[in-house]
Tab-separated table of C-alpha atoms in Angstrom:
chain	number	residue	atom	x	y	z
A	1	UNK	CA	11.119	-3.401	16.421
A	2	UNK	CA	11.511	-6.018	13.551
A	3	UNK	CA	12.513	-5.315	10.370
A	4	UNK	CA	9.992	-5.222	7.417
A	5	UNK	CA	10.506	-8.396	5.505
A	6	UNK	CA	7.656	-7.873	3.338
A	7	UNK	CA	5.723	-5.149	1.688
A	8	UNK	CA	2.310	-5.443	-0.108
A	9	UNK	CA	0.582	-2.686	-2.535
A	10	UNK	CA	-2.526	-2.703	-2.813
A	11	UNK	CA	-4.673	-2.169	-5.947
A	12	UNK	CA	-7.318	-4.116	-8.365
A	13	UNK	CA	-5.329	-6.124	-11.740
A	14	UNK	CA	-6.452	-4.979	-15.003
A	15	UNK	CA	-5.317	-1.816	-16.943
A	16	UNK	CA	-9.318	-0.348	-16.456
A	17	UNK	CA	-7.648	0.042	-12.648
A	18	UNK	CA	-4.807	1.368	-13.680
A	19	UNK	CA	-5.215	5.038	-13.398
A	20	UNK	CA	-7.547	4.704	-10.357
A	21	UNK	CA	-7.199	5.978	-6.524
A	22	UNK	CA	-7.933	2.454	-4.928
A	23	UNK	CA	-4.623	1.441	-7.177
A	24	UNK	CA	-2.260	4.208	-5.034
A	25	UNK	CA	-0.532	1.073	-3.093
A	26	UNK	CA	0.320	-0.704	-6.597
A	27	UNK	CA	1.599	2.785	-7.768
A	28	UNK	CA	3.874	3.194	-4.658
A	29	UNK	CA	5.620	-0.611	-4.907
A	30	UNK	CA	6.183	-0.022	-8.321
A	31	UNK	CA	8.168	3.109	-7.762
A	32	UNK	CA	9.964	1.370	-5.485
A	33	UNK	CA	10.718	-1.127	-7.128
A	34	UNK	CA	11.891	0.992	-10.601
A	35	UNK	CA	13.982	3.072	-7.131
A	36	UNK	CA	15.748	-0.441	-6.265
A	37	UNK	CA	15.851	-2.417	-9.909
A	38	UNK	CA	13.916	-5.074	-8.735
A	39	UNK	CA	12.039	-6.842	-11.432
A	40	UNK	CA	7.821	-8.016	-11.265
A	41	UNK	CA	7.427	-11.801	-12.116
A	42	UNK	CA	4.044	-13.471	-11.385
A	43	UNK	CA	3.934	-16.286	-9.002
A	44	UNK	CA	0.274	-18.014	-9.175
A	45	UNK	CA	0.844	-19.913	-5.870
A	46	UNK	CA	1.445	-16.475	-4.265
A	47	UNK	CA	-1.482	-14.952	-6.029
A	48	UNK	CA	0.692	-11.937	-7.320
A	49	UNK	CA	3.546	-10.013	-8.541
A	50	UNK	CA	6.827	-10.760	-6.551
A	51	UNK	CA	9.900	-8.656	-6.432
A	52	UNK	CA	12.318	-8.590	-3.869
A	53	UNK	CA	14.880	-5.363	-3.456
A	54	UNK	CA	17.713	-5.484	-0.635
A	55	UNK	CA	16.296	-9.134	0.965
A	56	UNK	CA	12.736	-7.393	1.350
A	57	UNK	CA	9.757	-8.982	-0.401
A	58	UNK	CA	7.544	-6.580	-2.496
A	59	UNK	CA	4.471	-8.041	-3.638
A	60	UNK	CA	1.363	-6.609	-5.399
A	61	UNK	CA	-1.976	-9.213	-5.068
A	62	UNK	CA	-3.272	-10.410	-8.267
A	63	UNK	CA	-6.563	-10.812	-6.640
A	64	UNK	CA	-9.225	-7.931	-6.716
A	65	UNK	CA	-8.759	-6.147	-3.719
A	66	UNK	CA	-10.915	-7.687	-1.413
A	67	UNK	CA	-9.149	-10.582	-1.620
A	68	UNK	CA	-5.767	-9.168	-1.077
A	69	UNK	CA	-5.212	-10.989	2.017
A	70	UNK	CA	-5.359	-14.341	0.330
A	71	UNK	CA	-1.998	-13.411	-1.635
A	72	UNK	CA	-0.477	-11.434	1.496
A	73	UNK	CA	-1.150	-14.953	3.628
A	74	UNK	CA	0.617	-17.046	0.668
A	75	UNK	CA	4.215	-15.099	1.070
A	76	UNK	CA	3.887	-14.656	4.141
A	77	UNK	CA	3.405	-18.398	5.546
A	78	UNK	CA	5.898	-19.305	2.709
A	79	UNK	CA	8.453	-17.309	3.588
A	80	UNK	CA	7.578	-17.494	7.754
A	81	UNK	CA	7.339	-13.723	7.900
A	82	UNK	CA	5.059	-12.502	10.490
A	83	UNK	CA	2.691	-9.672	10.285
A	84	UNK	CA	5.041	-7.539	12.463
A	85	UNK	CA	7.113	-7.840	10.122
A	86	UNK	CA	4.828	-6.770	7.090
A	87	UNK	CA	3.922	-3.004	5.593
A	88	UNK	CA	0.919	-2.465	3.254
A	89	UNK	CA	1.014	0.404	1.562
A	90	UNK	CA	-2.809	1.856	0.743
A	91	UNK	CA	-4.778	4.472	-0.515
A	92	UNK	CA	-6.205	6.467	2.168
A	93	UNK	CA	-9.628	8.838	1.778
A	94	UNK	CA	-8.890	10.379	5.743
A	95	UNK	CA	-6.058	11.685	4.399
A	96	UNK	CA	-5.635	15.023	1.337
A	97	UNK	CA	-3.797	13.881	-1.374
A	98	UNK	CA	0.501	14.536	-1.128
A	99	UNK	CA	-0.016	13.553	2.654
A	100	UNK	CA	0.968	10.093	3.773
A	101	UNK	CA	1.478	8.429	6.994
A	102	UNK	CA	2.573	5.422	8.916
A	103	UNK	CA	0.517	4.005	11.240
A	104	UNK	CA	0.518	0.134	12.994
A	105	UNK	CA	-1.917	-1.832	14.033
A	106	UNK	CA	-5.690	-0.853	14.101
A	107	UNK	CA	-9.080	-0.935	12.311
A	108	UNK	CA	-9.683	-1.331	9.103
A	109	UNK	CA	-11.920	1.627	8.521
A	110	UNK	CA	-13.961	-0.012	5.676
A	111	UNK	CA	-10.984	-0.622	3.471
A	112	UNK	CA	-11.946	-3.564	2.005
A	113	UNK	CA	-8.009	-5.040	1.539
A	114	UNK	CA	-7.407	-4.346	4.616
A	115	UNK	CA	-10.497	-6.125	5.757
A	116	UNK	CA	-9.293	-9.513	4.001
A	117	UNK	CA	-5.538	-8.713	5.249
A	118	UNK	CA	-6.613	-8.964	9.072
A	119	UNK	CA	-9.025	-11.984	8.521
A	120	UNK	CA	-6.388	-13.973	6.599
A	121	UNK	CA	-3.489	-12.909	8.872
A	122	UNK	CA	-5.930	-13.169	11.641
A	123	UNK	CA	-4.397	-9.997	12.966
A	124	UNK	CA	-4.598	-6.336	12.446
A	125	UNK	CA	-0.948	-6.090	14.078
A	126	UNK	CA	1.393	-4.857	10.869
A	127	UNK	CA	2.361	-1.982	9.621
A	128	UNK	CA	0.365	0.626	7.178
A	129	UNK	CA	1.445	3.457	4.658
A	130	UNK	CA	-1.446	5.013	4.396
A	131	UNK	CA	-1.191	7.350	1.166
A	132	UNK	CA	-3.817	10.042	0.885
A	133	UNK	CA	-6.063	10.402	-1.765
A	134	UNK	CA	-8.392	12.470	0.077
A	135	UNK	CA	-12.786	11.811	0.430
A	136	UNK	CA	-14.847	12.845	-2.101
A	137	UNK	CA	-16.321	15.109	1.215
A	138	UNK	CA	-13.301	16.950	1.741
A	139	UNK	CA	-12.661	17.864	-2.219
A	140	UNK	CA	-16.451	18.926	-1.915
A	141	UNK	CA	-17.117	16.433	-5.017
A	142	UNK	CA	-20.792	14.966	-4.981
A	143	UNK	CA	-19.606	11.412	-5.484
A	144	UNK	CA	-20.360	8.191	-3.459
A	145	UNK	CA	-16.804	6.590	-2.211
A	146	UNK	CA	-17.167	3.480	-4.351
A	147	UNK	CA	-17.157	5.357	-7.385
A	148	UNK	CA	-14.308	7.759	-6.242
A	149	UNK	CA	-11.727	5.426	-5.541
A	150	UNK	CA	-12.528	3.750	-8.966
A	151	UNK	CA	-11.638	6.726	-11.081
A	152	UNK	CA	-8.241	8.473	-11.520
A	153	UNK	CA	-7.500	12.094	-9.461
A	154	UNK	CA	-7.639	14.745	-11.462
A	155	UNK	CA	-4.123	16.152	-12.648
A	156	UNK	CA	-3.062	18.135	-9.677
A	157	UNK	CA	-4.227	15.553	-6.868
A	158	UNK	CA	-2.118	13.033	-9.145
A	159	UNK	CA	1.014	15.324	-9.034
A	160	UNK	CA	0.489	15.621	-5.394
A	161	UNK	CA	0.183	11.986	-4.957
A	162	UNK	CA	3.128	11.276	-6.789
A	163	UNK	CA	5.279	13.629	-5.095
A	164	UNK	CA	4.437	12.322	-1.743
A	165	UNK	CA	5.160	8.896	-3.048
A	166	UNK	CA	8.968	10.206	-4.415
A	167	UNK	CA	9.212	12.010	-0.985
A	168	UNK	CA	7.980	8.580	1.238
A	169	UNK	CA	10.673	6.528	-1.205
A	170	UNK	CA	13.985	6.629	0.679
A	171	UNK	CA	12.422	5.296	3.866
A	172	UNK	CA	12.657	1.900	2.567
A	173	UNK	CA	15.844	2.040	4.103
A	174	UNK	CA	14.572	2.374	7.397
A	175	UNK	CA	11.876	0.073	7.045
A	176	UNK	CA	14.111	-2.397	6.143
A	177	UNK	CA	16.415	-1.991	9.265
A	178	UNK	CA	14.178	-2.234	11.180
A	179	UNK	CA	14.043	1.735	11.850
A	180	UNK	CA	10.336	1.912	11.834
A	181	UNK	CA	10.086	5.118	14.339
A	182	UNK	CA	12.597	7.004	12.527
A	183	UNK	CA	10.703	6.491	9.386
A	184	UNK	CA	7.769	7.482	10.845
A	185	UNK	CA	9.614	10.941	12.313
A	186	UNK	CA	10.971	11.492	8.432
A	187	UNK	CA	7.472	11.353	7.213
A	188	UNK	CA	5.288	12.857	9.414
A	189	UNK	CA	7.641	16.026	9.736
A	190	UNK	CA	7.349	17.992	6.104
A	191	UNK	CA	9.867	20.013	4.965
């Protein structure tokens, strides 16, 4: 399997987004990044924030997030990386908060980034991290989806969130040797 040479987090601009679920791919890349001491720097003809950490492109879209494949497109047609060789990392409402998992390929299920990833790409063939935030269903809140993912967790689903994202950190190594199945295998088996 190829090595990731590229991965995206996804998430709106603006510090009103900040805080918010839909920003849980943003929140990921820039742990990894702090993990790796790679440094943000904007890049307007890539529509977003480039890093790179260990020969791997991190890159968070500047667009709103249903336009995130515009920027993913950019870097990767720059660069010549193909979408095998690309991991976004996402929030993820089928999944509770402090669970994540890696998945390739697929549908979209709605996510709107995801939507404008496989129309720009014109594939749906790359990889996911799909970090859970859980559905306003399964934490029995009476709150339409739109509005969920646009507010912040409350304090324990953050701490969860962000201890799945320390726990998912050290795969980067894997991901970026190409070790894609033994990454998976570390994360889907919980200590």
């Amino acid at each position: 399997m190829s090595a990731i040479k590229l991965i995206v987090g996804l998430g709106n601009p603006g510090a009103e987004y900040e805080t918010t679920r839909h920003n849980a791919g943003f929140w990921w890349c820039d742990a990894l990044a702090a993990r790796e001491g790679a440094r943000w720097s904007k890049d307007a003809k890539l529509f977003g924030w480039v890093a790179k950490a260990s020969g791997v492109w991190l890159l968070k879209p500047s667009t709103f997030m249903n336009r995130s494949g515009r920027a993913v497109a950019a870097l990767a047609n720059f660069y010549r990386i193909t979408a095998d060789q690309i991991l976004v990392a996402h929030d993820e409402l089928d999944l509770l908060p402090g669970i994540s998992k890696l998945k390739f390929g697929g549908g979209h299920a709605g996510h709107n980034g995801l939507r404008d990833i496989h129309a720009q790409l014109g594939t749906p063939e790359y990889h996911r991290l799909r970090i859970g935030i859980g559905h306003p269903r399964s934490l029995n809140l009476n709150q339409e989806v739109v509005d969920f993912v646009l507010h912040a967790p409350s304090r324990e689903h953050q701490q969860a969130i962000d201890a799945e994202i320390d726990r998912s950190l050290p795969l980067f190594a894997d991901f970026a040797a190409g070790e894609i199945m033994q990454a998976t295998m570390k994360l889907h088996t919980k200590p």
